[in-house]
Amino acid sequence: MTIAEAPAARAHAQALANLIARYDGRSPRYTSYPTAVQFTPAVDQAAYRGWLAALPADTPVSLYAHIPFCARICWYCGCNTRAMNRPEPISDYVGLLVREAEMLGEALPARLAANAIHLGGGSPNMLSADDMDALFDGLGRVFRLTPDREVSVEIDPARLTRDWVQAAAGHGLTRASLGVQNLDARVQAAVNRSETEQQVEQAVGWLREVGVRSINVDLMYGLPHQTTTNTLATLDSILRLAPERIALFGYAHVPWMKANQQLIEEDALPGPAARLDQAETAAEHLVAAGYVRVGLDHFARPGDELAQAASGGRLHRNFQGYTTDAAETLLGLGASAIGRLPQGFVQNAAQELAWRTAVREGRLPVARGVAFTDDDRLRGEIIERLMCDLAVDVGAVAARHGRDPGELDGAMARLSPFVADGLARIEGRRLQVVGDGRLVIRSICAVFDAYFDPEAGRHSRSL
């Protein structure tokens, strides 16, 4: 840093410190609206069957299958999963996934087309080749799997094999997401994770061999013993592999919700200023390497569909994060899986035993959900556009929903602190996030959230 640059650096550091002081509260991640906090048992099996039956027969759908198994549990993990070292319970689970799909088929008005299938977890590469065959064969009996479908899967690179990749390729694998987080040995030891740069490189090589056209790498900041230095070292290792996408998530420490996080040494967690430094320095590094910054925490090469969707205003957000999938209907399969239909959200029983019992008894394993109101649809679109585009024309959105934009003037007025701090700009009823406003986008979205209670303490910290 030159002498001339020093004052500017100090000024920016002070600006970030002020940002933390004013805005580091708690807010939802807005992978949905209403958020899962609003889900209730009022949406039950009967309601879900009614929603399924009402879908138009020519409506293409997307499918999500949750695989709640891992070789080991990472202490930072917030996902619904458990450690498993025997194949029999996994194969049995897959059989029940197929039975759940068959029950959906019985409730649907026709054999609908499926344009996208996403396997999440957990670690879906815990499935054997036979398990994969059984799952895709079963889905193919219930849905019309389109020839150009997107098949995406989340992968644990430490236990990936070439045989598994080839089996997945046989079912049309097009996109893979590798969970890496951080490659520093001390950070990995602090979160019960162990994988090497060589394992990640090998995994990418196998995926390229079978023609997977888009690879994403999931990284994190804010883990115990994580520093800006080891974050950049991890980035440099990953950049050598040239993935099409990189996601850089902030670790959400919610030990009151996830018991495994209680094993993390809290004194080793970086504070808000260090977290922000890791995130922003990494973002600058990725942009300098040619990646386009997408939304809050994703980066993509300019030619990738995600970057193109972002530039064209076609980006969407769901429980898997940012996506190009524009399907209005996402059907969830498996324990804790969440689906989205035109009428609302529906979630399966989170406890695997409860889910297994329901499916064996011939019941759709619905535990809770939320039916959309007209106000939910209005606010949901505003929040999604802010999360995706960092801008929204509130008046135009209100007009699309047949609503008076004046109903949202109260929310617009509550944006005044963000405007005063140079984080947002308002022209008429058009809102644009500017400067460091991207860092507090969740807090800006919360202004439009009719359900948000800042005192409830149900969400992770905003920064």
PDB file of N, CA and C in Angstrom, residues 105-170:
ATOM      1  N   GLY A 105     -47.246 -38.694  -7.742  1.00  0.00           N
ATOM      2  CA  GLY A 105     -47.826 -38.979  -9.045  1.00  0.00           C
ATOM      3  C   GLY A 105     -49.306 -39.311  -8.964  1.00  0.00           C
ATOM      4  N   GLU A 106     -49.700 -40.003  -7.909  1.00  0.00           N
ATOM      5  CA  GLU A 106     -51.112 -40.343  -7.720  1.00  0.00           C
ATOM      6  C   GLU A 106     -51.959 -39.107  -7.452  1.00  0.00           C
ATOM      7  N   ALA A 107     -51.352 -38.079  -6.862  1.00  0.00           N
ATOM      8  CA  ALA A 107     -52.090 -36.859  -6.543  1.00  0.00           C
ATOM      9  C   ALA A 107     -52.089 -35.851  -7.685  1.00  0.00           C
ATOM     10  N   LEU A 108     -51.128 -35.952  -8.596  1.00  0.00           N
ATOM     11  CA  LEU A 108     -51.015 -35.001  -9.695  1.00  0.00           C
ATOM     12  C   LEU A 108     -52.047 -35.266 -10.775  1.00  0.00           C
ATOM     13  N   PRO A 109     -52.403 -34.255 -11.571  1.00  0.00           N
ATOM     14  CA  PRO A 109     -53.440 -34.441 -12.602  1.00  0.00           C
ATOM     15  C   PRO A 109     -52.958 -35.203 -13.826  1.00  0.00           C
ATOM     16  N   ALA A 110     -51.635 -35.329 -13.976  1.00  0.00           N
ATOM     17  CA  ALA A 110     -51.080 -36.008 -15.150  1.00  0.00           C
ATOM     18  C   ALA A 110     -49.623 -36.347 -14.866  1.00  0.00           C
ATOM     19  N   ARG A 111     -48.998 -37.025 -15.801  1.00  0.00           N
ATOM     20  CA  ARG A 111     -47.566 -37.315 -15.687  1.00  0.00           C
ATOM     21  C   ARG A 111     -46.807 -36.077 -16.161  1.00  0.00           C
ATOM     22  N   LEU A 112     -46.438 -35.235 -15.225  1.00  0.00           N
ATOM     23  CA  LEU A 112     -45.849 -33.934 -15.557  1.00  0.00           C
ATOM     24  C   LEU A 112     -44.416 -34.081 -16.042  1.00  0.00           C
ATOM     25  N   ALA A 113     -43.984 -33.116 -16.841  1.00  0.00           N
ATOM     26  CA  ALA A 113     -42.602 -33.058 -17.301  1.00  0.00           C
ATOM     27  C   ALA A 113     -41.722 -32.497 -16.186  1.00  0.00           C
ATOM     28  N   ALA A 114     -40.548 -33.089 -16.012  1.00  0.00           N
ATOM     29  CA  ALA A 114     -39.560 -32.587 -15.047  1.00  0.00           C
ATOM     30  C   ALA A 114     -38.350 -32.088 -15.828  1.00  0.00           C
ATOM     31  N   ASN A 115     -38.102 -30.778 -15.747  1.00  0.00           N
ATOM     32  CA  ASN A 115     -37.001 -30.163 -16.483  1.00  0.00           C
ATOM     33  C   ASN A 115     -35.716 -30.084 -15.674  1.00  0.00           C
ATOM     34  N   ALA A 116     -35.811 -30.280 -14.363  1.00  0.00           N
ATOM     35  CA  ALA A 116     -34.622 -30.158 -13.517  1.00  0.00           C
ATOM     36  C   ALA A 116     -34.757 -31.088 -12.320  1.00  0.00           C
ATOM     37  N   ILE A 117     -33.638 -31.707 -11.954  1.00  0.00           N
ATOM     38  CA  ILE A 117     -33.570 -32.570 -10.776  1.00  0.00           C
ATOM     39  C   ILE A 117     -32.341 -32.169  -9.987  1.00  0.00           C
ATOM     40  N   HIS A 118     -32.537 -31.892  -8.716  1.00  0.00           N
ATOM     41  CA  HIS A 118     -31.406 -31.509  -7.862  1.00  0.00           C
ATOM     42  C   HIS A 118     -31.336 -32.463  -6.680  1.00  0.00           C
ATOM     43  N   LEU A 119     -30.157 -33.060  -6.472  1.00  0.00           N
ATOM     44  CA  LEU A 119     -29.926 -33.909  -5.309  1.00  0.00           C
ATOM     45  C   LEU A 119     -29.107 -33.116  -4.306  1.00  0.00           C
ATOM     46  N   GLY A 120     -29.679 -32.907  -3.116  1.00  0.00           N
ATOM     47  CA  GLY A 120     -28.985 -32.148  -2.083  1.00  0.00           C
ATOM     48  C   GLY A 120     -28.871 -32.949  -0.814  1.00  0.00           C
ATOM     49  N   GLY A 121     -28.218 -32.372   0.165  1.00  0.00           N
ATOM     50  CA  GLY A 121     -28.011 -33.142   1.390  1.00  0.00           C
ATOM     51  C   GLY A 121     -27.548 -32.316   2.555  1.00  0.00           C
ATOM     52  N   GLY A 122     -26.747 -32.979   3.433  1.00  0.00           N
ATOM     53  CA  GLY A 122     -26.111 -34.241   3.221  1.00  0.00           C
ATOM     54  C   GLY A 122     -25.137 -34.278   2.049  1.00  0.00           C
ATOM     55  N   SER A 123     -24.761 -35.510   1.747  1.00  0.00           N
ATOM     56  CA  SER A 123     -23.818 -35.794   0.659  1.00  0.00           C
ATOM     57  C   SER A 123     -24.449 -36.826  -0.263  1.00  0.00           C
ATOM     58  N   PRO A 124     -25.065 -36.393  -1.362  1.00  0.00           N
ATOM     59  CA  PRO A 124     -25.697 -37.347  -2.278  1.00  0.00           C
ATOM     60  C   PRO A 124     -24.750 -38.382  -2.862  1.00  0.00           C
ATOM     61  N   ASN A 125     -23.434 -38.109  -2.860  1.00  0.00           N
ATOM     62  CA  ASN A 125     -22.547 -39.154  -3.366  1.00  0.00           C
ATOM     63  C   ASN A 125     -22.330 -40.269  -2.344  1.00  0.00           C
ATOM     64  N   MET A 126     -23.115 -40.266  -1.254  1.00  0.00           N
ATOM     65  CA  MET A 126     -23.218 -41.440  -0.389  1.00  0.00           C
ATOM     66  C   MET A 126     -24.051 -42.530  -1.057  1.00  0.00           C
ATOM     67  N   LEU A 127     -24.846 -42.167  -2.070  1.00  0.00           N
ATOM     68  CA  LEU A 127     -25.648 -43.158  -2.780  1.00  0.00           C
ATOM     69  C   LEU A 127     -24.735 -44.051  -3.603  1.00  0.00           C
ATOM     70  N   SER A 128     -25.050 -45.348  -3.663  1.00  0.00           N
ATOM     71  CA  SER A 128     -24.323 -46.264  -4.535  1.00  0.00           C
ATOM     72  C   SER A 128     -24.840 -46.123  -5.959  1.00  0.00           C
ATOM     73  N   ALA A 129     -24.151 -46.748  -6.907  1.00  0.00           N
ATOM     74  CA  ALA A 129     -24.616 -46.732  -8.290  1.00  0.00           C
ATOM     75  C   ALA A 129     -25.998 -47.376  -8.399  1.00  0.00           C
ATOM     76  N   ASP A 130     -26.226 -48.452  -7.652  1.00  0.00           N
ATOM     77  CA  ASP A 130     -27.549 -49.103  -7.661  1.00  0.00           C
ATOM     78  C   ASP A 130     -28.613 -48.170  -7.094  1.00  0.00           C
ATOM     79  N   ASP A 131     -28.252 -47.428  -6.042  1.00  0.00           N
ATOM     80  CA  ASP A 131     -29.188 -46.462  -5.467  1.00  0.00           C
ATOM     81  C   ASP A 131     -29.562 -45.399  -6.504  1.00  0.00           C
ATOM     82  N   MET A 132     -28.565 -44.919  -7.239  1.00  0.00           N
ATOM     83  CA  MET A 132     -28.821 -43.912  -8.271  1.00  0.00           C
ATOM     84  C   MET A 132     -29.757 -44.472  -9.339  1.00  0.00           C
ATOM     85  N   ASP A 133     -29.497 -45.696  -9.761  1.00  0.00           N
ATOM     86  CA  ASP A 133     -30.358 -46.323 -10.765  1.00  0.00           C
ATOM     87  C   ASP A 133     -31.792 -46.413 -10.255  1.00  0.00           C
ATOM     88  N   ALA A 134     -31.953 -46.869  -9.018  1.00  0.00           N
ATOM     89  CA  ALA A 134     -33.289 -47.033  -8.454  1.00  0.00           C
ATOM     90  C   ALA A 134     -34.023 -45.691  -8.363  1.00  0.00           C
ATOM     91  N   LEU A 135     -33.297 -44.640  -7.942  1.00  0.00           N
ATOM     92  CA  LEU A 135     -33.923 -43.326  -7.787  1.00  0.00           C
ATOM     93  C   LEU A 135     -34.357 -42.758  -9.128  1.00  0.00           C
ATOM     94  N   PHE A 136     -33.458 -42.744 -10.095  1.00  0.00           N
ATOM     95  CA  PHE A 136     -33.806 -42.145 -11.386  1.00  0.00           C
ATOM     96  C   PHE A 136     -34.815 -42.982 -12.150  1.00  0.00           C
ATOM     97  N   ASP A 137     -34.731 -44.293 -12.031  1.00  0.00           N
ATOM     98  CA  ASP A 137     -35.737 -45.132 -12.674  1.00  0.00           C
ATOM     99  C   ASP A 137     -37.112 -44.854 -12.080  1.00  0.00           C
ATOM    100  N   GLY A 138     -37.158 -44.709 -10.746  1.00  0.00           N
ATOM    101  CA  GLY A 138     -38.425 -44.423 -10.090  1.00  0.00           C
ATOM    102  C   GLY A 138     -38.978 -43.067 -10.478  1.00  0.00           C
ATOM    103  N   LEU A 139     -38.130 -42.051 -10.516  1.00  0.00           N
ATOM    104  CA  LEU A 139     -38.586 -40.713 -10.924  1.00  0.00           C
ATOM    105  C   LEU A 139     -39.072 -40.732 -12.366  1.00  0.00           C
ATOM    106  N   GLY A 140     -38.392 -41.526 -13.205  1.00  0.00           N
ATOM    107  CA  GLY A 140     -38.780 -41.600 -14.609  1.00  0.00           C
ATOM    108  C   GLY A 140     -40.119 -42.271 -14.835  1.00  0.00           C
ATOM    109  N   ARG A 141     -40.525 -43.135 -13.903  1.00  0.00           N
ATOM    110  CA  ARG A 141     -41.852 -43.760 -14.022  1.00  0.00           C
ATOM    111  C   ARG A 141     -42.971 -42.790 -13.661  1.00  0.00           C
ATOM    112  N   VAL A 142     -42.657 -41.829 -12.778  1.00  0.00           N
ATOM    113  CA  VAL A 142     -43.684 -40.889 -12.304  1.00  0.00           C
ATOM    114  C   VAL A 142     -43.728 -39.631 -13.155  1.00  0.00           C
ATOM    115  N   PHE A 143     -42.562 -39.135 -13.553  1.00  0.00           N
ATOM    116  CA  PHE A 143     -42.466 -37.886 -14.304  1.00  0.00           C
ATOM    117  C   PHE A 143     -41.854 -38.157 -15.686  1.00  0.00           C
ATOM    118  N   ARG A 144     -42.127 -37.259 -16.608  1.00  0.00           N
ATOM    119  CA  ARG A 144     -41.464 -37.310 -17.909  1.00  0.00           C
ATOM    120  C   ARG A 144     -40.164 -36.516 -17.791  1.00  0.00           C
ATOM    121  N   LEU A 145     -39.061 -37.226 -17.679  1.00  0.00           N
ATOM    122  CA  LEU A 145     -37.770 -36.566 -17.543  1.00  0.00           C
ATOM    123  C   LEU A 145     -37.342 -36.075 -18.924  1.00  0.00           C
ATOM    124  N   THR A 146     -37.332 -34.769 -19.121  1.00  0.00           N
ATOM    125  CA  THR A 146     -37.066 -34.213 -20.443  1.00  0.00           C
ATOM    126  C   THR A 146     -35.622 -34.479 -20.868  1.00  0.00           C
ATOM    127  N   PRO A 147     -35.381 -34.686 -22.162  1.00  0.00           N
ATOM    128  CA  PRO A 147     -34.024 -35.009 -22.629  1.00  0.00           C
ATOM    129  C   PRO A 147     -33.002 -33.929 -22.286  1.00  0.00           C
ATOM    130  N   ASP A 148     -33.439 -32.664 -22.253  1.00  0.00           N
ATOM    131  CA  ASP A 148     -32.513 -31.569 -21.973  1.00  0.00           C
ATOM    132  C   ASP A 148     -32.556 -31.132 -20.505  1.00  0.00           C
ATOM    133  N   ARG A 149     -33.015 -32.020 -19.631  1.00  0.00           N
ATOM    134  CA  ARG A 149     -33.138 -31.662 -18.215  1.00  0.00           C
ATOM    135  C   ARG A 149     -31.779 -31.314 -17.609  1.00  0.00           C
ATOM    136  N   GLU A 150     -31.828 -30.471 -16.605  1.00  0.00           N
ATOM    137  CA  GLU A 150     -30.622 -30.195 -15.818  1.00  0.00           C
ATOM    138  C   GLU A 150     -30.624 -31.132 -14.618  1.00  0.00           C
ATOM    139  N   VAL A 151     -29.530 -31.829 -14.411  1.00  0.00           N
ATOM    140  CA  VAL A 151     -29.363 -32.698 -13.250  1.00  0.00           C
ATOM    141  C   VAL A 151     -28.168 -32.163 -12.457  1.00  0.00           C
ATOM    142  N   SER A 152     -28.440 -31.691 -11.262  1.00  0.00           N
ATOM    143  CA  SER A 152     -27.382 -31.107 -10.441  1.00  0.00           C
ATOM    144  C   SER A 152     -27.285 -31.858  -9.119  1.00  0.00           C
ATOM    145  N   VAL A 153     -26.088 -31.885  -8.557  1.00  0.00           N
ATOM    146  CA  VAL A 153     -25.868 -32.667  -7.351  1.00  0.00           C
ATOM    147  C   VAL A 153     -24.817 -32.003  -6.482  1.00  0.00           C
ATOM    148  N   GLU A 154     -25.012 -32.106  -5.167  1.00  0.00           N
ATOM    149  CA  GLU A 154     -24.032 -31.611  -4.192  1.00  0.00           C
ATOM    150  C   GLU A 154     -23.092 -32.759  -3.836  1.00  0.00           C
ATOM    151  N   ILE A 155     -21.796 -32.467  -3.786  1.00  0.00           N
ATOM    152  CA  ILE A 155     -20.795 -33.522  -3.672  1.00  0.00           C
ATOM    153  C   ILE A 155     -19.819 -33.240  -2.536  1.00  0.00           C
ATOM    154  N   ASP A 156     -19.488 -34.297  -1.800  1.00  0.00           N
ATOM    155  CA  ASP A 156     -18.388 -34.268  -0.848  1.00  0.00           C
ATOM    156  C   ASP A 156     -17.152 -34.790  -1.588  1.00  0.00           C
ATOM    157  N   PRO A 157     -16.202 -33.929  -1.945  1.00  0.00           N
ATOM    158  CA  PRO A 157     -15.071 -34.389  -2.763  1.00  0.00           C
ATOM    159  C   PRO A 157     -14.174 -35.392  -2.059  1.00  0.00           C
ATOM    160  N   ALA A 158     -14.188 -35.416  -0.730  1.00  0.00           N
ATOM    161  CA  ALA A 158     -13.298 -36.323   0.004  1.00  0.00           C
ATOM    162  C   ALA A 158     -13.699 -37.788  -0.155  1.00  0.00           C
ATOM    163  N   ARG A 159     -14.952 -38.052  -0.539  1.00  0.00           N
ATOM    164  CA  ARG A 159     -15.366 -39.446  -0.694  1.00  0.00           C
ATOM    165  C   ARG A 159     -15.912 -39.743  -2.089  1.00  0.00           C
ATOM    166  N   LEU A 160     -15.605 -38.855  -3.029  1.00  0.00           N
ATOM    167  CA  LEU A 160     -16.055 -39.069  -4.399  1.00  0.00           C
ATOM    168  C   LEU A 160     -15.172 -40.110  -5.099  1.00  0.00           C
ATOM    169  N   THR A 161     -15.792 -40.914  -5.969  1.00  0.00           N
ATOM    170  CA  THR A 161     -15.043 -41.883  -6.772  1.00  0.00           C
ATOM    171  C   THR A 161     -15.360 -41.667  -8.247  1.00  0.00           C
ATOM    172  N   ARG A 162     -14.442 -42.121  -9.102  1.00  0.00           N
ATOM    173  CA  ARG A 162     -14.668 -42.021 -10.541  1.00  0.00           C
ATOM    174  C   ARG A 162     -15.898 -42.846 -10.935  1.00  0.00           C
ATOM    175  N   ASP A 163     -16.080 -44.008 -10.316  1.00  0.00           N
ATOM    176  CA  ASP A 163     -17.235 -44.855 -10.642  1.00  0.00           C
ATOM    177  C   ASP A 163     -18.543 -44.130 -10.344  1.00  0.00           C
ATOM    178  N   TRP A 164     -18.570 -43.400  -9.218  1.00  0.00           N
ATOM    179  CA  TRP A 164     -19.802 -42.685  -8.874  1.00  0.00           C
ATOM    180  C   TRP A 164     -20.090 -41.609  -9.909  1.00  0.00           C
ATOM    181  N   VAL A 165     -19.065 -40.873 -10.304  1.00  0.00           N
ATOM    182  CA  VAL A 165     -19.247 -39.817 -11.302  1.00  0.00           C
ATOM    183  C   VAL A 165     -19.773 -40.405 -12.606  1.00  0.00           C
ATOM    184  N   GLN A 166     -19.231 -41.539 -13.011  1.00  0.00           N
ATOM    185  CA  GLN A 166     -19.690 -42.158 -14.249  1.00  0.00           C
ATOM    186  C   GLN A 166     -21.135 -42.638 -14.140  1.00  0.00           C
ATOM    187  N   ALA A 167     -21.502 -43.145 -12.953  1.00  0.00           N
ATOM    188  CA  ALA A 167     -22.892 -43.560 -12.740  1.00  0.00           C
ATOM    189  C   ALA A 167     -23.834 -42.365 -12.824  1.00  0.00           C
ATOM    190  N   ALA A 168     -23.441 -41.263 -12.200  1.00  0.00           N
ATOM    191  CA  ALA A 168     -24.269 -40.052 -12.241  1.00  0.00           C
ATOM    192  C   ALA A 168     -24.369 -39.507 -13.658  1.00  0.00           C
ATOM    193  N   ALA A 169     -23.260 -39.579 -14.404  1.00  0.00           N
ATOM    194  CA  ALA A 169     -23.276 -39.103 -15.790  1.00  0.00           C
ATOM    195  C   ALA A 169     -24.267 -39.905 -16.622  1.00  0.00           C
ATOM    196  N   GLY A 170     -24.422 -41.192 -16.299  1.00  0.00           N
ATOM    197  CA  GLY A 170     -25.377 -42.026 -17.018  1.00  0.00           C
ATOM    198  C   GLY A 170     -26.809 -41.576 -16.837  1.00  0.00           C
TER     199      GLY A 170
END
